[in-house]
Coordinates of C-alpha atoms in Angstrom, one line a residue:
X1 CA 114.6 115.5 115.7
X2 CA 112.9 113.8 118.5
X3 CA 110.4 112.9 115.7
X4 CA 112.6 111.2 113.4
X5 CA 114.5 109.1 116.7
X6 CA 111.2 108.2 117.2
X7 CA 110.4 107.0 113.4
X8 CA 114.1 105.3 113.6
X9 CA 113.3 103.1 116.8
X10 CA 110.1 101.7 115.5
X11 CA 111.7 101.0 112.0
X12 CA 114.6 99.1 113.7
X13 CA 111.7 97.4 116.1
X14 CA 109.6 96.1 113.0
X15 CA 112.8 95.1 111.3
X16 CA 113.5 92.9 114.4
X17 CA 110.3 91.8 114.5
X18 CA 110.1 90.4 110.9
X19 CA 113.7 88.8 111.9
X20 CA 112.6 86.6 115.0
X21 CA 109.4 85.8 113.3
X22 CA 111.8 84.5 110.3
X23 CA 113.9 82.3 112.8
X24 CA 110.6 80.9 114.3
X25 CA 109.2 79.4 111.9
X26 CA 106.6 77.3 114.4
X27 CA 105.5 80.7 115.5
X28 CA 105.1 82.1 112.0
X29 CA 102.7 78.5 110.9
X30 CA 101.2 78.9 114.4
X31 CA 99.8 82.5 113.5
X32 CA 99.0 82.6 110.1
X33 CA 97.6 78.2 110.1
X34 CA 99.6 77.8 106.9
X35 CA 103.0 76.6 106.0
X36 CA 105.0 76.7 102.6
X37 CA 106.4 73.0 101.5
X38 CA 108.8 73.1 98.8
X39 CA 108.4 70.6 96.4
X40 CA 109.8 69.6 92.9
X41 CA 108.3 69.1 89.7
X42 CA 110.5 66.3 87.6
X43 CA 112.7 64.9 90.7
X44 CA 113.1 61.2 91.6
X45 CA 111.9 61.8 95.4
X46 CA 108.9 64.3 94.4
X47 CA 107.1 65.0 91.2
X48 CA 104.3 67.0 90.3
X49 CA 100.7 65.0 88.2
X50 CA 99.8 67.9 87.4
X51 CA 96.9 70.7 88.0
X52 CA 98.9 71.5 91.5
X53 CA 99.2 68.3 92.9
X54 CA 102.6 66.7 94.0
X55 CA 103.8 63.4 95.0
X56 CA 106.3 61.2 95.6
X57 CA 108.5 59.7 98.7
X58 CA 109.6 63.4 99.8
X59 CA 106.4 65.0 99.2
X60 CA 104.5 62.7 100.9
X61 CA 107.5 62.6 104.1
X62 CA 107.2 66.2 103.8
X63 CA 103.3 66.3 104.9
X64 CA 103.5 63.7 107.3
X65 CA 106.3 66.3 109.2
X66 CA 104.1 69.0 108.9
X67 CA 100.9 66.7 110.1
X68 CA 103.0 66.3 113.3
X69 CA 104.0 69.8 113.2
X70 CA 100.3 70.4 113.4
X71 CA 99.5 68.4 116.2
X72 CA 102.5 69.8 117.9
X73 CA 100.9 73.6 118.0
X74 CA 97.5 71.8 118.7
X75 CA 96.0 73.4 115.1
X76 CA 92.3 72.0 113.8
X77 CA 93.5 72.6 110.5
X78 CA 96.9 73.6 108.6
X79 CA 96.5 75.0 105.4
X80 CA 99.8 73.6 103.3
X81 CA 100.6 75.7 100.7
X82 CA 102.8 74.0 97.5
X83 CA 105.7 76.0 96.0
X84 CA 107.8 74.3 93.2
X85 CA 111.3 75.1 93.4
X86 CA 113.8 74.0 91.0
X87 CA 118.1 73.7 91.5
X88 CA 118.4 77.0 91.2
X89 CA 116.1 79.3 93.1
X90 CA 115.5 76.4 96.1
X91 CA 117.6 78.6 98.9
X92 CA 117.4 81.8 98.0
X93 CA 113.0 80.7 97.9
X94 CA 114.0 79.2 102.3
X95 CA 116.2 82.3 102.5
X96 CA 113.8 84.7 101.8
X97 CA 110.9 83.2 104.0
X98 CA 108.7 82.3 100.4
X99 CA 109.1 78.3 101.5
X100 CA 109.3 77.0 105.1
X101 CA 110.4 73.5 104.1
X102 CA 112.0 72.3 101.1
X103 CA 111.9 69.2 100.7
X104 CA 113.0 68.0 97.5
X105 CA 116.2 66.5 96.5
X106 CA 119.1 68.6 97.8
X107 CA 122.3 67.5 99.0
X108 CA 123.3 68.3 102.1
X109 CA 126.6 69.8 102.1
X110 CA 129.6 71.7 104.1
X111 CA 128.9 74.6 101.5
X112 CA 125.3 74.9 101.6
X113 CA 125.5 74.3 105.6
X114 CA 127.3 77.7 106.1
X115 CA 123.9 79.5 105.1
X116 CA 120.8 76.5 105.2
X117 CA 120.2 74.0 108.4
X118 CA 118.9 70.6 106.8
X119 CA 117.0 68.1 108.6
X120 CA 118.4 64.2 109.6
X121 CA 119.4 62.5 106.3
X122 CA 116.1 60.4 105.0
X123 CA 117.7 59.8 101.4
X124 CA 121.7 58.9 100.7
X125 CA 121.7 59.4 96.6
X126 CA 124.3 57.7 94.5
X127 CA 125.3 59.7 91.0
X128 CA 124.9 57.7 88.0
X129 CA 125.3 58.1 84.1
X130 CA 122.0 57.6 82.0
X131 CA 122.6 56.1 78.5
X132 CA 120.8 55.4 75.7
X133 CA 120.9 51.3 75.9
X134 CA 122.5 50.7 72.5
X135 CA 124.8 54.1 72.9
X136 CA 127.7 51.5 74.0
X137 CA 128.6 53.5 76.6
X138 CA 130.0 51.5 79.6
X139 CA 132.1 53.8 81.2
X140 CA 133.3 57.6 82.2
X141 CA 136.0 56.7 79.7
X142 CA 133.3 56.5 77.1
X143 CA 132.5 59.6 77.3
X144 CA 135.4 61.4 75.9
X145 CA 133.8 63.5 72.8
X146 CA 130.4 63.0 74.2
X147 CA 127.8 65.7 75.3
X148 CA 127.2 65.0 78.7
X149 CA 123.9 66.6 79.9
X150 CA 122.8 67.8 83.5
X151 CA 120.6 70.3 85.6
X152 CA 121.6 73.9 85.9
X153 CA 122.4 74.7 89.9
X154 CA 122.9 70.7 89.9
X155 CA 126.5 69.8 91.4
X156 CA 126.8 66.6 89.0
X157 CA 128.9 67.9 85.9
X158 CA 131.8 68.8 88.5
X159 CA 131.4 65.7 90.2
X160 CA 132.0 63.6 87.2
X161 CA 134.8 66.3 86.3
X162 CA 136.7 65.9 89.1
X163 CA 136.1 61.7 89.6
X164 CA 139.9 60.5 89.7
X165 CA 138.8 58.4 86.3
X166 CA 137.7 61.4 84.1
X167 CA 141.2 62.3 84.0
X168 CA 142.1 63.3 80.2
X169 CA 138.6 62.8 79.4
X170 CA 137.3 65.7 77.5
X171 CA 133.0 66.0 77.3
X172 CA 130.7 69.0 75.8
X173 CA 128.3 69.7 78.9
X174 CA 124.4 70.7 78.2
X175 CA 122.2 72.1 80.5
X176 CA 118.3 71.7 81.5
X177 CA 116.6 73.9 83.2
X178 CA 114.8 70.8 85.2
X179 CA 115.5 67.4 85.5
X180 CA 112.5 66.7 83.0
X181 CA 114.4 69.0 80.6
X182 CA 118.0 67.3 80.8
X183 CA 116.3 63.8 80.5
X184 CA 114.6 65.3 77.2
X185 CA 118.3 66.1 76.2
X186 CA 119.2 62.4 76.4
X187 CA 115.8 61.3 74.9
X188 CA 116.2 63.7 72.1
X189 CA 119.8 62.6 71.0
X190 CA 120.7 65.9 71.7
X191 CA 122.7 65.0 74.8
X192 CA 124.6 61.0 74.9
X193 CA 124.2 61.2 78.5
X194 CA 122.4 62.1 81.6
X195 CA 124.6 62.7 85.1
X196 CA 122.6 62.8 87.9
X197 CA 121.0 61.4 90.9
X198 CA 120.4 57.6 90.5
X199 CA 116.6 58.3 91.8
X200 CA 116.2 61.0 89.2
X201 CA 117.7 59.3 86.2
X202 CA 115.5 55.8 87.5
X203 CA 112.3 57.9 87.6
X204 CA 112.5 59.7 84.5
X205 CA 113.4 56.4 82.8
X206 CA 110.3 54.6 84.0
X207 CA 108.3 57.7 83.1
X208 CA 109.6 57.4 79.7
X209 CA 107.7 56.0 76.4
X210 CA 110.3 53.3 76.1
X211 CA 111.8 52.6 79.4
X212 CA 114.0 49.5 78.1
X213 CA 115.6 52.1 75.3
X214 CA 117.4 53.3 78.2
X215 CA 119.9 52.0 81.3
X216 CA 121.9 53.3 83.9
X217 CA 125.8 52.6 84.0
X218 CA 129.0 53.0 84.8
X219 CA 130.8 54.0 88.5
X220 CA 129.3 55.5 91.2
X221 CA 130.5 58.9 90.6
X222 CA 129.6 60.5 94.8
X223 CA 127.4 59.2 97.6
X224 CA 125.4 62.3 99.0
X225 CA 123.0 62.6 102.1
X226 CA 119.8 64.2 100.4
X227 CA 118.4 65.7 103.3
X228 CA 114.7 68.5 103.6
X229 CA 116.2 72.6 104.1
X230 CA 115.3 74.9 106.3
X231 CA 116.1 78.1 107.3
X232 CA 119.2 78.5 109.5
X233 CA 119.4 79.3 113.3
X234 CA 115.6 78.5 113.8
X235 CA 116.2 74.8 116.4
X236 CA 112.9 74.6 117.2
X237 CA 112.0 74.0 114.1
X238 CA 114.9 71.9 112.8
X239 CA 113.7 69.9 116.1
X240 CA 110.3 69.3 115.4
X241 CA 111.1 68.3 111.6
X242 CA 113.8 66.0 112.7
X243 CA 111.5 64.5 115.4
X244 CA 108.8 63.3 112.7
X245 CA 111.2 62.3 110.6
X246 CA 112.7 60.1 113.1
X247 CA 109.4 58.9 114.5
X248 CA 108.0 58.0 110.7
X249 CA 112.1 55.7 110.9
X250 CA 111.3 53.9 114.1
X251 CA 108.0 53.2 113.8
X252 CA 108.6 51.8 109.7
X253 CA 106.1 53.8 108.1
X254 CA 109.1 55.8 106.1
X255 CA 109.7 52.3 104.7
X256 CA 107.0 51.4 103.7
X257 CA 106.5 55.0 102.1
X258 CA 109.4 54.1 100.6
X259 CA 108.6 50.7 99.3
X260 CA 105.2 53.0 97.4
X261 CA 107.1 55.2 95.8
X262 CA 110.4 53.0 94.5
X263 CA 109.1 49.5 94.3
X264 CA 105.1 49.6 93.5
X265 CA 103.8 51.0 90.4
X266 CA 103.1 54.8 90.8
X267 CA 101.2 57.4 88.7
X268 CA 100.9 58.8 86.1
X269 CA 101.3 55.5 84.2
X270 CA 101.5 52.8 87.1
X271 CA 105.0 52.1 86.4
X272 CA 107.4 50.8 88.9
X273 CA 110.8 52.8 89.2
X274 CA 112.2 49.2 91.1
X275 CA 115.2 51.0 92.8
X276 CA 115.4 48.8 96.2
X277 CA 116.5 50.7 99.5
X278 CA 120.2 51.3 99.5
X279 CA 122.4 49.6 102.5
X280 CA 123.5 53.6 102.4
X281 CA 120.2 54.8 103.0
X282 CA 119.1 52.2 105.7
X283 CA 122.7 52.6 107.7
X284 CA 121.2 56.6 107.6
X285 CA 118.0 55.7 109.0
X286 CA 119.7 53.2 111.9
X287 CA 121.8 56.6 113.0
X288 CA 119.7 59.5 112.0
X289 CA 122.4 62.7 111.8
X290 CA 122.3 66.0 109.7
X291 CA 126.3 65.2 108.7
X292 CA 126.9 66.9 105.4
X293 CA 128.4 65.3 101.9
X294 CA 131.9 65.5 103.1
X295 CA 131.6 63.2 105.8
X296 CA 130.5 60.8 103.6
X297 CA 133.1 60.7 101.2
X298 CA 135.4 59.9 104.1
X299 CA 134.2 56.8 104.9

């Protein structure tokens, strides 16, 4: 009996254990030198060249945290470790400890918030409608009898369904499994349009083989703080992040990472994506807070 009490105790001890070493994440990249970054492969803030390498305005902010983060536990050398994620395994891959910093291009909001912590806001993403350019669609209204593509575990589709002008507007929905996918829907013809992230739809469009074949239209459909995740309850890490991030605000190097990667020609094929820093995203930067989606729908 005494035997099994005994075999109990420890189990419960290692189980604790593996639990504060999950909610301290500095600790964790302290002891092992590494860290997991979770990046994307087709978004408009991160994208991957190829052969394991990933770019973009994210990516890049994402590396400059965890530069900080490294001088911060006084490490020689942090090994960063890359791990695509895509719409729909992104939290359970920060739940589960496999990534220690997404940062991608998820929304922060009062849903997610309940289960992920996210960093200050360093993106404020307007949803758009991608079009074929001589599709004639305008509108939301021209979308009635259309097939409306967008990105499984993506939040779009609903937020066009319930925009107070889709009302007795009746769509077919597709889905991609990435955003690369869902823009191949439009490309294809097998989809009429593409609901998404502005930056997304803007940087699959400049990636394309005919970029002028295709345009961005109608209303702004949501505005939504796009913000890195991290685990929940682990402040000292939400701390550090946030303190790079606002550091790389006030001292203008996020802008002019941001100017690289939106208004300068990038790779794979040197072409500018020419979306200009909203007056959304710079009022985020001028108050740096971790305020989900809902609070900006109020305003």
């Amino acid at each position: 009996m005494k035997k099994q009490v005994l075999a109990f105790s420890i189990a419960i001890l290692a189980a604790s254990g593996a639990l504060a070493q999950a909610n301290n994440t500095l600790a964790k990249i302290k002891a092992s030198g590494s860290v997991t970054l979770g990046v994307r492969e087709s978004s408009g803030l991160g994208y991957t060249l190829g052969n394991g390498k990933y770019v973009g305005f994210h990516t890049e902010m994402g590396e400059r945290v965890l530069a900080d983060i490294q001088k911060q536990l006084g490490l020689a050398k942090l090994d960063i470790k890359y791990q695509p994620v895509t719409s729909q395994n992104r939290i359970p891959l920060v739940t589960n400890g496999t990534v220690d910093l997404e940062c991608g291009s998820t929304t922060n909001n009062a849903a997610r918030q309940k289960d992920m912590a996210f960093a200050v806001t360093t993106y404020v993403e307007e949803v758009r409608i991608a079009v074929k350019a001589n599709s004639g669609i305008q509108s939301i209204k021209d979308l009635n009898g259309k097939s409306v593509a967008t990105t499984t575990g993506t939040t779009s589709v609903q937020t066009l369904r319930k925009h107070e002008r889709a009302g007795g507007i009746d769509f077919k929905e597709v889905y991609g499994k990435d955003h690369a996918d869902s823009f191949l829907l439009l490309e294809s013809g097998r989809a009429d349009a593409f609901v998404m992230d502005g930056s997304i739809l803007a940087a699959n469009i400049s990636k394309s083989k005919n970029p002028n074949d295709f345009k961005i239209v109608g209303e702004v459909l949501s505005v939504e703080p796009i913000a890195c995740m991290l685990r929940k309850d682990d402040p000292a890490f939400k701390k550090a992040v946030d303190d790079s991030i606002k550091r790389q605000i006030a001292d203008g190097s996020l802008a002019k990472l941001y100017d690289r990667w939106f208004m300068q020609p990038i790779p794979p094929t040197n072409t500018k994506v020419g979306l200009p820093l909203s007056e959304a995203t710079k009022a985020a930067w001028a108050n740096p807070n971790d305020k989900p989606m809902e609070d900006y729908a109020k305003k």
